[in-house]
Structure formats: structure tokens, C-alpha cells
Amino acid sequence: MSERFTAASGRRVVSRTSAEELGALAHIVVDVEETQVASLVVGKGRKALVVAWEQVTGFGPDAVMLADDDALHAPRDDGERAAAEGALELVGRRALSEMGNELGTLDDIVFDPATGALQALVLGEREEPATSLLGAGAYAVIVRASEP
Amino acid sequence: MGSLEEVTSGSGIAVLRLDRPERRNALDSRLLSELVESLERLSIDDAMRVLVFSTTCERALCSGVDVTEVLDHAGGVARMRSFSRFLAALEAFPLPTIAVCVGNCVGGGAELVAGCDLRIAGDNLKLAWAGARLGVPVGPARLTPLVGVARAKELIFTGRTIGAEEAAAIGLVHDTVPAADAEAAALRLATHVAAHAPEGVRILRAAFRELDGAQDASRTRTSCWRSSSARGWGCRRAGARSRPGRVGRTRVSSRRSGAERRGGSRVVARRRVGVDRPRRADRRLRAAPSPRGRRDRHAEEAMRLLVTAAAIHGLPVVTIGGEDVAEVRDVIYSPDAGRVVGLTLNKRGFLAGRRREVLPAETIHAIGRDAVMIDGIDGLILPADAPADVGAPPAERDVTGNEVLTEGGTSLGRVRDVVVLAGSKGEVAGYEIETASGGTGYIPLPAQWAVSGSAIVVPEATKEFVKDDLVGLGAAMDEFRSRLDGE
């Protein structure tokens, strides 16, 4: 089972305990080292709130379910504030190979909605395994890729 | 059918015409998506020189975001993100942009106008920032650098509409013409700009981008989290270690020769772009085999493998963690070792100045076509801590301008540049030379040779391997070295 970041964007976020709609999924934050979804940024009105992946109890085709209403919280540190502003968004970022060649743009990321594990990086018409993601910084995401 | 029409000329001028006349080119989700896709694609097209934003109807360049588009909450969020991506892509676009400002240019349309570098107005211009009226925080960032804080506040807070005459009076547009002639006037301006050296124009575009504060705003945002403990950001995965290298000495001038950047003439192409256009079929057509096409593929392959030192100049130095920490100032080449032994550096950004640290070859992960990759910022070290060849390279060992003589006394030309294997840590494949006739030639690096301060002596066989382009050099390298081994 797999899901794409771009397809998941905008999906409603619902509390499992109260059934209240808490907002809409704005960004997915990635732990590059673990090739894993680390947290979600949820837009609620004009606010952007953060929820750790561990608090996500279900990532379905129609809604993202959270353990409870309190799982969402305001950004607590610089990292979370950057995430809330969308500055950690990897999709749309320049992609460079580790050999220093441009690979275009990271168009999408495929992940397992059950575990949050990243599965593949979409670079134009090609896909690279998520394990080829070497780093992600302000300038580019770095990918170990077979050169075009 | 798409909502964006793209026309590309052989002179490197692309025109994007917004094509939703029934909505005065209001930006709906699809049009935003098409704009982003076009900007991203054109931004990496080396043949491009100038981009013009225009319209298929004189009544409007763009009347803003399409508020009549029926979207649920998620769709609304997605459209806002697309709009942000569009503005970001426009801001980051590496080439000059020109807006054909005719009819309605309102809200998001005004942002498009202000986001472009140059503006030609039609005499029917109706320009207005609707941010205050709609409660949307857009406008100040792009308008203020153009007209000043006082006037920007007045235009944005009132949201009043100004015409071509007033826009010209405050310096917002550069010329006013009848609306029907606006695109032609913009193309004349584009042709003028496109006639200049493309690399210089790109550098100037980057310089203006920094001056208008867009880059600074981005850096301010990123600096907040760069030092944070955010998981997964700015970090690198284990397993990408570099190999040890060798050192040597002597610097090669890092001026840009542009020899490897030459491209064939482009055929004028006119097509529509959009989410429903037959992309695959289009690609198949363009990929149709032809002798010229095969030649181009060979050329691409050679360009993929070989890069001149001049082309390395100015490349960003990027960590495997994805941060750009410097850019290449000079390539330090050792003719004795036959390889690049290090790089001197500038800070990032035009006019940012020299960086004290140097980058020895041992700490380079790979020299690529688009970036020099390093494992981490620790690779940048002070000259005093670097090997002498890198920390204090003797200027008299510069091989640029050296005469290339064969053992039999034949002059092949003078060294113009060295050619480096892309993806290596600085392995040199050969030299770019200026031949006696004034042309450009390439010779493979010989296995044995002699170097003085003014000349390089190469094996006699070298003269059979003088090639007129990098493609030929790539093909000649192995054969040349085999020949020398045989002798």
C-alpha cells in the first residue's frame, strides 16, 4: 500500500476520540536519516499546527485520524516553526545527485501510510528508492541516483 | 485543452500566454499548475534567454486568483499552495522576465506583474493590488522594491486602480504602447536582452534577486531552523564517504570559455501546454531518431562526462546534507600530478566576497556539472591548514597560456583550460587549447610529459588526437592512452 505526498495534501484531519475535524493536512515532514515521515503539519484556519507521526492512528484515503484532539499542538521550537511555515517541504525542491549533477525537481514522495516509511522519490518520470535520499537542506535534496 | 500557451523562439525567448479569456485569465488551480510546470521546465533549459508573460486577450494579463472556481476546503488550500509555488518559481527563475501588462492586472495578476523584471504596459492597463480589500497578505514584498515604501503602502492599503500613465510616472512600467502592440514591444525588449552574453545576464539576474531581498527573506527563515534540532533536516545519511585523493600544485585561470556551452540553433516551436496535452506522444516525436539526434546524444554524453575548469567556476559547493556553503572561485590544478588538487572559494551570492577557507581535493566528494559535492562543511579548511599546493599555490605554475609542443617540436597551440572528468574528485582528462589558427582544440592528457613555466612537452602522438570538441576528446582518451602504453 502506498500514498503520495501530493495526493495526501489537503486531506482532512479528524480526531478519533471526538470525531471532530481538526483541520487539513498542509505538509508532511520527513526524517531523512530514518527515511520516515516524522510529523504532519495541519492547517486550521490561519494557524498551522504540528502532530508527531506516532500520534497518527490512521492514514486513510479520506481522512487522517489522530489519537485525540490534544495530539495537535502549536510549533514548539525552531524546527517545528520552520515545518509549520512549509520551509521543510521537500517536494518541489531542487534535486542533486551525490555526483553534483542536477536531477530536476523532487516532484513527489511515495510512502506507506500504515507505517510512514518512505518508499520512493519521484523525479520527473523516474523513481528512485527512498533509501537513495542522502540529505535534504536549504539548497537541495541530495539523491544517490543512477545518472540520467 | 490547457490554459497556457507556450511559444519558444530559436533566439531563446519563451512566451507564456495565459489563455482563459472568458475569465480574464484568472488563476485557477489548473492554470497555476501549468505555470509552475512551465517555469520549472524552462528554468533548466540552457537555451533559454528571456521569458515573457503575455495573454491571448488584450482585456487582461491576469485578473487575479479565480474566486469563482468551486473548491472544497482541501482544494482551496492546495490552490493557495500552488499560488505560493508559482510566485516562488517566478522569484527563483534564473533568467530575466518581462510582463505584458494589458487590461486587468489585479491581485494575483498584479503580483505577477511586480514579480517580473521588466514591464511593458498597454494603454488599457488597470493595475490594482487587492490584498487589503480581500484580507490577503500579498503585495508588499514585490511592489515595495519597485516603487518605494510610501507609494507601495498607498497602493496596497487603498487597493485603488492605476492606469498606464500613472504606472509609467512612478517607474513601474518601462514603456507604454497601444494594447494591441504590447506583446510585440515586449518581444523587442526581450530580443535586446537576449542578445547579451547569457551567463552574464544570469549572474545579473541572480544579483538583482538578492538585492530585492527575496533571497534574504528566505535565508532569514532558514536560519531559524538550520541550527535547530529538527529531525531529518540538514542532516546526511551514513554511507556516502569520499575516497582519499592526491595533491599537487598550480592554478588554472577560472575564466569562462563557454566552449562546452555552445548549443545548436533551436527550431521555433509552438505548442500548447496543459494537464491534458499528449505529453508522451510529444516526447516521442521529439525523440525521433536522426543523425543529428544521435550526434546530440553523443554530445550530451560527453558533456555529462567532461567539464572544463572554467565551467566549474561559480558552481555551488554543496554538502551531502543539501546545504550550499560556498561557491568555486578558482580551480587549483597541478600539471605535475595531472589533476585538480583543490579549489579556492567565494561566499555564496553575487558580490558576497571571498571565503578564506580552501577546499583540498581530498575533501571533495565529486565535481559535478551543477555542483561540487562535499561530505560536510568540515572539508573547508584554512589555507594554513591545507597542503602547501592548495594553501599557497605558486602563481608561476599557472599553465594557462603555456605552449603545447610535441617531442618532435610541433606546436599544437596554447593551453586555454583543463578538462575535468565530471563526477571525479578532480581527475583531468585533457586540455582545451587555442590552436595556431585561433580555433579551439582539445587534447587528451598524456601519461608522460614535461612542464616548464612557459611550455608543455607532450608525446608526438598527441597531434593525431587534437579534437575540435569535447565529444571528440571523450572518444579519443582511451585510444590515446592505449597508444602510449603500446609505445
XYZ file of C-alpha atoms in Angstrom:
635
model
C 0.000 0.000 0.000
C 1.350 3.374 -0.878
C 0.404 7.011 -0.871
C 1.895 10.124 -2.434
C 2.649 13.333 -0.586
C 0.922 15.478 -3.197
C -2.202 13.312 -3.162
C -2.383 13.409 0.615
C -2.019 17.177 0.821
C -5.238 18.888 1.809
C -6.764 15.737 3.311
C -8.919 16.377 6.350
C -7.566 15.528 9.752
C -10.000 14.056 12.261
C -9.790 13.178 15.948
C -10.544 9.522 16.578
C -11.912 10.181 20.050
C -14.126 13.196 19.360
C -14.758 12.714 15.624
C -14.103 16.424 15.260
C -12.432 17.650 12.093
C -9.256 19.305 13.299
C -8.013 20.794 10.052
C -6.454 19.850 6.738
C -3.081 18.269 6.059
C -0.728 21.004 4.877
C 2.769 19.485 4.944
C 4.460 16.199 5.632
C 7.791 16.478 7.419
C 10.409 13.848 6.713
C 13.107 12.333 8.889
C 15.787 11.947 6.233
C 18.021 9.724 8.324
C 15.253 7.242 9.043
C 13.540 7.691 5.631
C 10.352 8.034 7.553
C 7.552 10.545 7.981
C 8.392 12.419 11.179
C 5.381 14.650 11.632
C 2.467 16.317 9.911
C 1.614 19.979 9.696
C -2.111 20.603 9.873
C -3.699 23.817 8.721
C -6.506 25.011 10.939
C -7.889 28.322 9.797
C -4.861 30.551 9.610
C -2.928 28.514 12.134
C -0.521 25.724 11.365
C -0.281 23.005 13.998
C 2.030 20.043 14.286
C 1.396 16.410 15.144
C 4.042 13.728 15.552
C 3.653 10.700 13.313
C 3.325 8.491 16.378
C 0.037 10.247 17.159
C -1.423 9.337 13.771
C -3.650 6.308 14.241
C -4.854 6.000 10.680
C -3.897 7.457 7.323
C -6.827 6.662 5.107
C -7.871 7.727 1.636
C -10.452 10.131 3.015
C -9.072 11.299 6.313
C -6.060 11.288 8.561
C -7.050 10.061 12.027
C -5.332 11.302 15.169
C -5.327 9.677 18.574
C -7.168 12.622 20.134
C -7.707 16.362 19.868
C -4.679 17.122 22.033
C -2.296 15.388 19.663
C -2.110 18.614 17.658
C -0.010 21.330 19.139
C 1.419 24.716 18.192
C 5.032 24.722 16.985
C 7.341 24.431 19.990
C 10.789 25.071 18.594
C 12.555 26.471 15.555
C 12.318 23.171 13.758
C 8.588 22.914 14.229
C 8.112 26.570 13.357
C 10.040 26.007 10.133
C 7.879 22.963 9.451
C 4.720 24.966 10.098
C 5.867 27.625 7.630
C 6.433 24.959 4.997
C 10.182 25.556 4.958
C 10.875 21.845 5.421
C 8.750 20.851 2.449
C 10.884 18.595 0.272
C 8.509 18.268 -2.657
C 9.269 20.915 -5.216
C 12.850 21.271 -4.091
C 15.861 21.071 -6.401
C 17.332 17.564 -6.577
C 21.070 16.983 -6.959
C 22.856 13.691 -7.371
C 25.687 12.981 -4.972
C 27.934 13.408 -8.015
C 26.877 17.042 -8.276
C 24.513 16.810 -11.220
C 21.037 18.304 -11.291
C 18.271 15.729 -11.411
C 15.463 18.237 -11.782
C 12.888 18.678 -9.070
C 11.708 16.299 -6.395
C 8.146 16.083 -7.654
C 6.707 13.717 -5.098
C 7.445 11.208 -2.380
C 5.749 7.818 -2.115
C 5.260 6.448 1.380
C 3.500 3.674 3.257
C 0.515 5.243 5.008
C 0.429 2.401 7.524
C 3.964 2.908 8.809
C 5.062 6.278 7.468
C 8.083 4.641 5.856
C 9.216 6.419 2.691
C 9.210 4.156 -0.334
C 10.255 6.149 -3.367
C 11.285 9.575 -4.619
C 9.604 10.816 -7.784
C 11.918 12.838 -10.021
C 10.058 13.685 -13.187
C 9.259 10.405 -14.873
C 11.720 8.365 -12.857
C 11.503 6.946 -9.406
C 14.379 6.287 -7.063
C 14.118 4.186 -3.902
C 13.649 6.255 -0.763
C 16.883 4.850 0.619
C 18.693 6.851 -2.038
C 17.792 10.065 -0.205
C 21.115 11.146 1.287
C 20.300 14.548 2.677
C 17.970 17.493 2.495
C 18.991 21.076 3.033
C 18.083 24.601 2.158
C 19.752 24.338 -1.238
C 18.715 20.900 -2.446
C 17.805 17.348 -1.666
C 20.701 15.030 -2.391
C 19.937 11.729 -4.033
C 22.108 8.739 -4.752
C 20.867 8.140 -8.247
C 21.805 6.403 -11.404
C 22.753 9.325 -13.611
C 20.325 10.193 -16.389
C -7.064 21.860 -23.648
C -4.722 23.760 -21.378
C -4.937 27.319 -20.133
C -1.429 28.299 -21.078
C 0.073 28.725 -24.488
C 3.816 28.445 -24.872
C 5.839 29.729 -27.783
C 9.589 29.247 -27.917
C 11.781 31.001 -30.444
C 15.156 29.995 -31.753
C 16.715 33.033 -30.131
C 15.993 31.707 -26.653
C 12.871 33.740 -25.969
C 9.919 31.908 -24.468
C 6.454 33.435 -24.335
C 3.866 32.108 -21.896
C 0.399 33.366 -22.850
C -2.298 32.986 -20.279
C -5.291 31.654 -22.137
C -8.512 31.910 -20.169
C -10.109 34.878 -21.924
C -13.553 34.034 -20.587
C -12.247 34.616 -17.045
C -9.822 37.402 -17.937
C -7.028 34.927 -17.290
C -7.941 34.444 -13.652
C -5.654 31.923 -11.995
C -7.440 28.675 -11.287
C -5.783 25.515 -9.999
C -5.021 24.187 -13.433
C -3.506 27.381 -14.793
C -1.340 27.725 -11.675
C -0.174 24.162 -12.073
C 0.670 24.771 -15.723
C 2.556 27.952 -14.886
C 4.647 26.197 -12.249
C 5.365 23.304 -14.580
C 6.450 25.664 -17.360
C 8.639 27.778 -15.086
C 10.382 24.734 -13.660
C 10.983 23.267 -17.083
C 12.201 26.495 -18.678
C 14.423 27.300 -15.725
C 16.653 24.331 -16.513
C 16.678 24.869 -20.264
C 20.162 26.129 -21.077
C 18.998 27.516 -24.397
C 16.574 29.942 -22.771
C 17.489 33.623 -22.541
C 14.364 35.586 -21.654
C 10.821 34.729 -20.565
C 7.801 36.855 -21.492
C 4.440 36.594 -19.752
C 1.644 37.576 -22.079
C -2.015 36.918 -22.791
C -4.239 35.674 -25.580
C -6.700 38.501 -24.937
C -5.977 42.215 -24.654
C -8.574 42.678 -21.939
C -6.351 41.232 -19.241
C -2.973 39.826 -18.486
C -4.403 38.335 -15.304
C -7.370 39.308 -13.157
C -6.057 37.522 -10.066
C -6.992 34.249 -8.459
C -10.210 32.778 -9.838
C -12.640 33.170 -6.928
C -15.413 31.506 -8.928
C -13.576 28.188 -9.048
C -15.586 25.721 -6.967
C -13.271 24.092 -4.457
C -13.704 22.350 -1.152
C -11.502 23.318 1.779
C -8.706 20.990 0.744
C -8.826 22.271 -2.801
C -8.629 25.829 -1.563
C -5.567 25.017 0.491
C -3.984 23.263 -2.460
C -4.660 26.268 -4.716
C -3.069 28.614 -2.205
C -0.027 26.394 -2.138
C 0.085 26.360 -5.921
C -0.054 30.135 -5.960
C 2.822 30.295 -3.490
C 4.797 27.811 -5.561
C 4.164 29.879 -8.653
C 5.443 33.067 -7.035
C 8.431 31.204 -5.611
C 9.237 29.711 -9.011
C 8.930 33.142 -10.625
C 11.224 34.628 -7.996
C 13.778 31.861 -8.423
C 13.647 31.911 -12.217
C 17.236 32.348 -13.402
C 16.504 34.496 -16.455
C 15.041 37.952 -16.982
C 11.254 38.015 -17.162
C 9.044 40.540 -18.914
C 5.349 41.145 -18.271
C 2.979 42.325 -20.992
C 0.726 44.456 -18.806
C -2.536 44.891 -20.679
C -6.057 45.308 -19.341
C -6.754 43.908 -15.912
C -3.716 43.150 -13.788
C -5.343 42.760 -10.418
C -4.499 40.933 -7.188
C -2.508 37.872 -8.163
C -2.128 39.446 -11.600
C -0.500 42.493 -10.031
C 1.825 40.156 -8.154
C 2.769 38.531 -11.445
C 3.488 41.975 -12.908
C 5.583 43.045 -9.929
C 7.377 39.705 -9.829
C 8.725 40.192 -13.346
C 11.933 42.079 -14.028
C 10.627 44.302 -16.803
C 7.149 45.556 -17.657
C 5.608 46.883 -20.865
C 2.189 48.495 -20.404
C -0.717 48.558 -22.788
C -2.680 51.804 -22.841
C -5.686 49.987 -21.353
C -3.838 48.903 -18.194
C -5.873 48.580 -14.976
C -3.420 47.691 -12.248
C -4.511 47.139 -8.644
C -3.359 45.337 -5.515
C -6.377 43.814 -3.832
C -4.648 42.474 -0.731
C -6.211 44.928 1.739
C -9.665 44.618 0.205
C -9.602 40.821 0.353
C -7.620 40.490 3.558
C -4.825 38.625 1.847
C -1.253 39.390 2.948
C 0.302 39.729 -0.504
C 1.813 42.694 -2.246
C 4.427 44.466 -0.125
C 7.339 42.126 -0.835
C 7.339 42.579 -4.591
C 5.923 46.068 -5.013
C 7.968 47.911 -2.387
C 11.387 47.412 -4.032
C 9.915 48.785 -7.248
C 8.213 51.967 -6.082
C 9.370 52.552 -2.508
C 7.669 52.001 0.807
C 5.494 55.116 0.831
C 3.949 54.582 -2.564
C 3.592 50.837 -2.039
C 1.654 51.416 1.170
C -0.640 53.840 -0.566
C -1.340 51.483 -3.478
C -1.792 48.393 -1.315
C -3.801 49.902 1.530
C -6.188 51.694 -0.798
C -6.288 48.985 -3.431
C -7.072 51.681 -5.984
C -6.622 51.044 -9.679
C -3.932 52.867 -11.603
C -3.570 53.181 -15.345
C -0.615 53.062 -17.683
C 0.171 56.750 -17.366
C 0.479 56.655 -13.596
C 2.322 53.336 -13.680
C 4.874 54.899 -16.000
C 5.109 58.031 -13.860
C 6.093 56.031 -10.783
C 8.579 53.931 -12.738
C 6.601 50.737 -12.530
C 6.466 50.169 -16.291
C 9.200 50.946 -18.766
C 7.154 51.765 -21.821
C 3.542 52.320 -22.740
C 2.169 51.318 -26.121
C -1.271 50.555 -27.581
C -2.553 47.349 -26.015
C -2.507 45.542 -29.355
C 1.216 46.250 -29.695
C 2.253 45.443 -26.143
C 3.435 41.908 -26.780
C 5.430 42.976 -29.823
C 7.082 45.699 -27.757
C 7.897 43.168 -25.047
C 9.429 40.844 -27.633
C 11.598 43.658 -28.972
C 12.808 44.269 -25.460
C 13.355 40.544 -24.969
C 15.372 40.336 -28.171
C 17.549 43.170 -26.953
C 18.224 41.408 -23.650
C 18.699 38.003 -25.281
C 21.449 39.389 -27.493
C 23.756 39.733 -24.491
C 26.039 37.008 -23.138
C 23.676 34.583 -21.386
C 25.988 33.771 -18.493
C 26.436 37.416 -17.645
C 22.701 38.017 -17.777
C 22.071 35.041 -15.491
C 24.570 36.369 -12.971
C 22.969 39.799 -13.091
C 19.538 38.254 -12.640
C 20.796 36.472 -9.533
C 22.327 39.692 -8.263
C 19.068 41.597 -8.633
C 17.197 38.755 -6.982
C 19.387 39.143 -3.957
C 19.154 42.893 -3.952
C 15.373 42.890 -3.932
C 15.522 40.997 -0.695
C 13.811 37.830 -1.806
C 16.816 35.715 -1.042
C 17.387 37.458 2.247
C 13.862 36.721 3.352
C 14.375 33.074 2.522
C 17.662 32.990 4.415
C 16.100 34.605 7.438
C 13.525 31.868 7.502
C 16.013 29.074 7.035
C 18.481 30.434 9.563
C 15.896 29.855 12.262
C 15.845 26.149 11.743
C 19.278 25.480 10.375
C 20.641 25.320 13.882
C 17.620 23.621 15.287
C 17.312 20.037 16.274
C 14.638 19.373 13.699
C 14.892 15.733 12.873
C 15.865 14.897 9.373
C 16.740 18.405 8.239
C 20.189 19.404 7.190
C 21.497 16.020 8.203
C 23.089 13.420 5.983
C 22.680 9.745 5.815
C 25.563 7.485 6.557
C 27.219 5.624 3.747
C 28.378 8.363 1.397
C 32.078 8.527 2.145
C 34.639 10.084 -0.128
C 37.868 8.433 -1.120
C 41.278 9.832 -0.391
C 42.905 11.799 -3.190
C 46.259 13.159 -4.201
C 47.618 16.669 -4.087
C 49.791 18.750 -6.350
C 50.014 22.395 -7.393
C 49.409 25.221 -9.839
C 46.383 27.276 -10.589
C 44.406 27.473 -13.745
C 42.617 30.661 -14.629
C 38.958 30.196 -14.000
C 37.542 32.470 -16.662
C 34.599 31.060 -18.505
C 35.371 29.929 -22.024
C 31.888 28.811 -22.905
C 33.175 26.268 -25.378
C 31.222 23.465 -23.793
C 28.142 25.602 -23.561
C 27.651 26.028 -27.272
C 24.347 24.757 -28.487
C 22.851 24.245 -31.890
C 20.173 26.553 -33.175
C 16.692 25.824 -31.945
C 13.728 25.338 -34.148
C 10.861 27.639 -33.466
C 8.274 25.594 -31.632
C 4.710 26.481 -30.893
C 2.529 24.302 -28.776
C 0.035 24.388 -26.030
C 0.902 23.169 -22.619
C -1.582 21.880 -20.154
C -2.533 18.992 -17.979
C -4.304 17.241 -20.792
C -1.849 17.685 -23.613
C -0.395 14.484 -25.076
C 2.942 14.697 -23.327
C 4.211 11.230 -24.103
C 3.397 11.466 -27.765
C 5.072 14.843 -27.827
C 8.205 13.382 -26.283
C 8.252 10.506 -28.714
C 8.089 12.943 -31.573
C 10.910 14.979 -30.232
C 12.957 11.867 -29.618
C 12.602 10.643 -33.186
C 15.964 9.235 -34.253
C 18.027 11.208 -36.713
C 21.729 11.530 -37.395
C 21.624 14.946 -35.769
C 19.778 13.452 -32.808
C 22.411 10.768 -32.354
C 25.112 13.406 -32.540
C 23.294 15.402 -29.869
C 23.073 12.362 -27.637
C 26.795 11.775 -28.030
C 27.393 15.406 -27.259
C 25.189 15.147 -24.185
C 27.106 12.077 -23.082
C 30.417 13.884 -23.466
C 29.108 16.903 -21.630
C 27.945 14.569 -18.896
C 31.417 13.161 -18.502
C 33.623 16.155 -19.134
C 33.598 19.671 -17.811
C 36.117 22.473 -18.245
C 37.627 24.210 -15.245
C 36.013 27.418 -16.441
C 32.624 25.778 -16.127
C 33.421 24.736 -12.561
C 33.971 28.370 -11.638
C 30.924 29.704 -9.817
C 29.412 26.299 -9.085
C 27.871 25.976 -5.637
C 29.708 23.855 -3.098
C 27.013 21.682 -1.561
C 27.166 19.276 1.363
C 25.638 15.837 1.129
C 23.200 17.259 3.663
C 21.934 19.619 0.967
C 23.324 22.933 2.212
C 25.188 25.283 -0.127
C 28.153 26.556 1.838
C 30.325 28.305 -0.754
C 30.939 28.644 -4.444
C 34.000 27.924 -6.519
C 36.343 30.867 -7.073
C 39.388 29.211 -8.639
C 40.451 25.746 -9.662
C 43.929 24.796 -8.453
C 45.497 22.421 -10.918
C 48.790 20.576 -10.676
C 50.375 19.802 -14.037
C 52.827 17.524 -12.246
C 50.116 15.457 -10.653
C 47.873 15.854 -13.692
C 44.854 16.602 -11.572
C 42.932 19.267 -9.723
C 44.316 19.483 -6.214
C 41.905 21.934 -4.676
C 39.571 24.853 -5.023
C 39.533 28.377 -3.672
C 36.139 29.670 -2.666
C 33.784 32.598 -2.607
C 30.922 33.054 -0.237
C 27.539 32.277 -1.698
C 25.835 35.040 -3.606
C 26.895 37.591 -6.125
C 29.267 40.228 -4.680
C 29.438 38.231 -1.447
C 33.244 38.220 -1.491
C 35.970 35.718 -0.996
C 35.853 32.954 1.545
C 39.065 32.421 3.482
C 38.878 28.657 3.515
C 40.005 26.439 0.660
C 38.817 23.032 -0.395
C 41.545 20.403 -0.891
C 40.714 17.663 -3.370
C 40.772 15.041 -0.617
C 37.671 16.560 0.885
C 35.768 16.801 -2.384
C 33.139 14.118 -2.805
C 32.622 14.805 -6.514
C 32.896 17.633 -9.008
C 29.678 17.611 -10.961
C 28.208 19.640 -13.757
C 25.976 21.588 -11.436
C 27.661 21.478 -8.047
C 30.796 20.490 -6.209
C 29.753 18.000 -3.569
C 31.461 17.688 -0.205
C 30.705 15.432 2.731
C 30.374 18.270 5.201
C 31.432 21.812 5.933
C 34.430 20.408 7.820
C 36.009 19.899 4.412
C 36.575 23.644 4.134
C 39.854 24.445 5.861
C 42.035 27.497 6.301
C 44.941 27.831 3.843
C 47.420 27.482 6.685
C 45.999 24.070 7.492
C 45.867 22.920 3.886
C 48.626 21.239 1.891
C 51.020 23.866 0.510
C 49.912 23.157 -3.038
C 46.414 24.261 -2.111
C 47.041 26.742 0.686
C 49.639 28.743 -1.220
C 49.727 27.638 -4.862
C 52.656 29.223 -6.731
C 51.273 31.579 -9.353
C 54.164 30.960 -11.717
C 52.906 27.415 -12.211
C 49.807 28.615 -13.985
C 49.607 26.563 -17.172
C 47.190 28.908 -18.870
C 48.844 30.294 -21.961
C 51.585 27.668 -21.990
C 52.569 26.500 -25.432
C 51.917 22.828 -26.123
C 54.885 21.346 -28.004
C 55.266 17.796 -29.216
C 58.504 15.956 -28.622
C 59.260 16.483 -32.312
C 58.927 20.247 -31.946
C 55.480 20.827 -33.410
C 53.392 23.479 -31.672
C 49.802 22.365 -31.165
C 48.620 25.624 -29.634
C 48.358 27.244 -26.221
C 46.561 25.982 -23.138
C 43.279 27.696 -22.509
C 41.780 25.450 -19.871
C 41.834 21.993 -18.371
C 39.060 19.460 -18.872
C 37.945 17.601 -15.773
C 36.102 14.296 -15.533
C 32.681 15.078 -14.099
C 31.860 13.026 -11.044
C 35.512 12.657 -10.087
C 37.404 14.368 -7.302
C 39.376 16.358 -9.825
C 40.772 13.911 -12.345
C 41.803 15.751 -15.503
C 41.042 14.308 -18.930
C 42.889 16.786 -21.096
C 43.411 20.367 -22.134
C 41.396 22.855 -24.077
C 43.864 24.658 -26.342
C 43.806 27.592 -28.676
C 45.186 26.317 -31.935
C 47.577 28.257 -34.136
C 44.684 29.194 -36.407
C 42.813 30.728 -33.488
C 40.344 27.882 -33.160
C 39.602 25.685 -30.179
C 41.054 22.222 -29.808
C 41.115 19.545 -27.164
C 43.973 17.170 -26.418
C 43.915 14.203 -24.068
C 46.185 14.343 -21.062
C 49.313 12.336 -21.849
C 50.739 9.770 -19.485
C 54.288 11.201 -19.597
C 55.306 14.774 -20.331
C 57.396 17.723 -19.266
C 56.233 21.047 -17.936
C 58.061 24.341 -17.630
C 56.822 27.801 -16.780
C 56.028 28.509 -20.418
C 55.597 25.255 -22.293
C 54.318 21.726 -22.045
C 56.002 18.962 -23.993
C 53.729 16.124 -24.998
C 54.282 12.860 -26.866
C 54.442 13.107 -30.658
C 51.301 11.005 -30.969
C 49.287 13.763 -29.336
C 48.998 15.696 -32.568
C 46.908 12.883 -34.036
C 44.450 13.304 -31.209
C 43.718 17.008 -31.350
C 39.928 17.170 -31.381
C 37.687 20.095 -32.039
C 35.152 19.392 -29.332
C 34.627 17.606 -26.044
C 32.846 14.783 -27.815
C 35.980 14.027 -29.768
C 38.124 14.323 -26.678
C 35.957 11.829 -24.829
C 36.254 9.358 -27.673
C 39.991 9.879 -28.070
C 41.064 9.467 -24.471
C 41.136 5.698 -24.212
C 42.628 5.169 -27.649
C 45.308 7.752 -26.975
C 46.331 6.200 -23.710
C 46.372 2.722 -25.262
C 48.659 4.017 -27.997
C 51.067 5.472 -25.446
C 51.053 2.267 -23.451
C 51.849 0.337 -26.630
C 54.762 2.600 -27.414
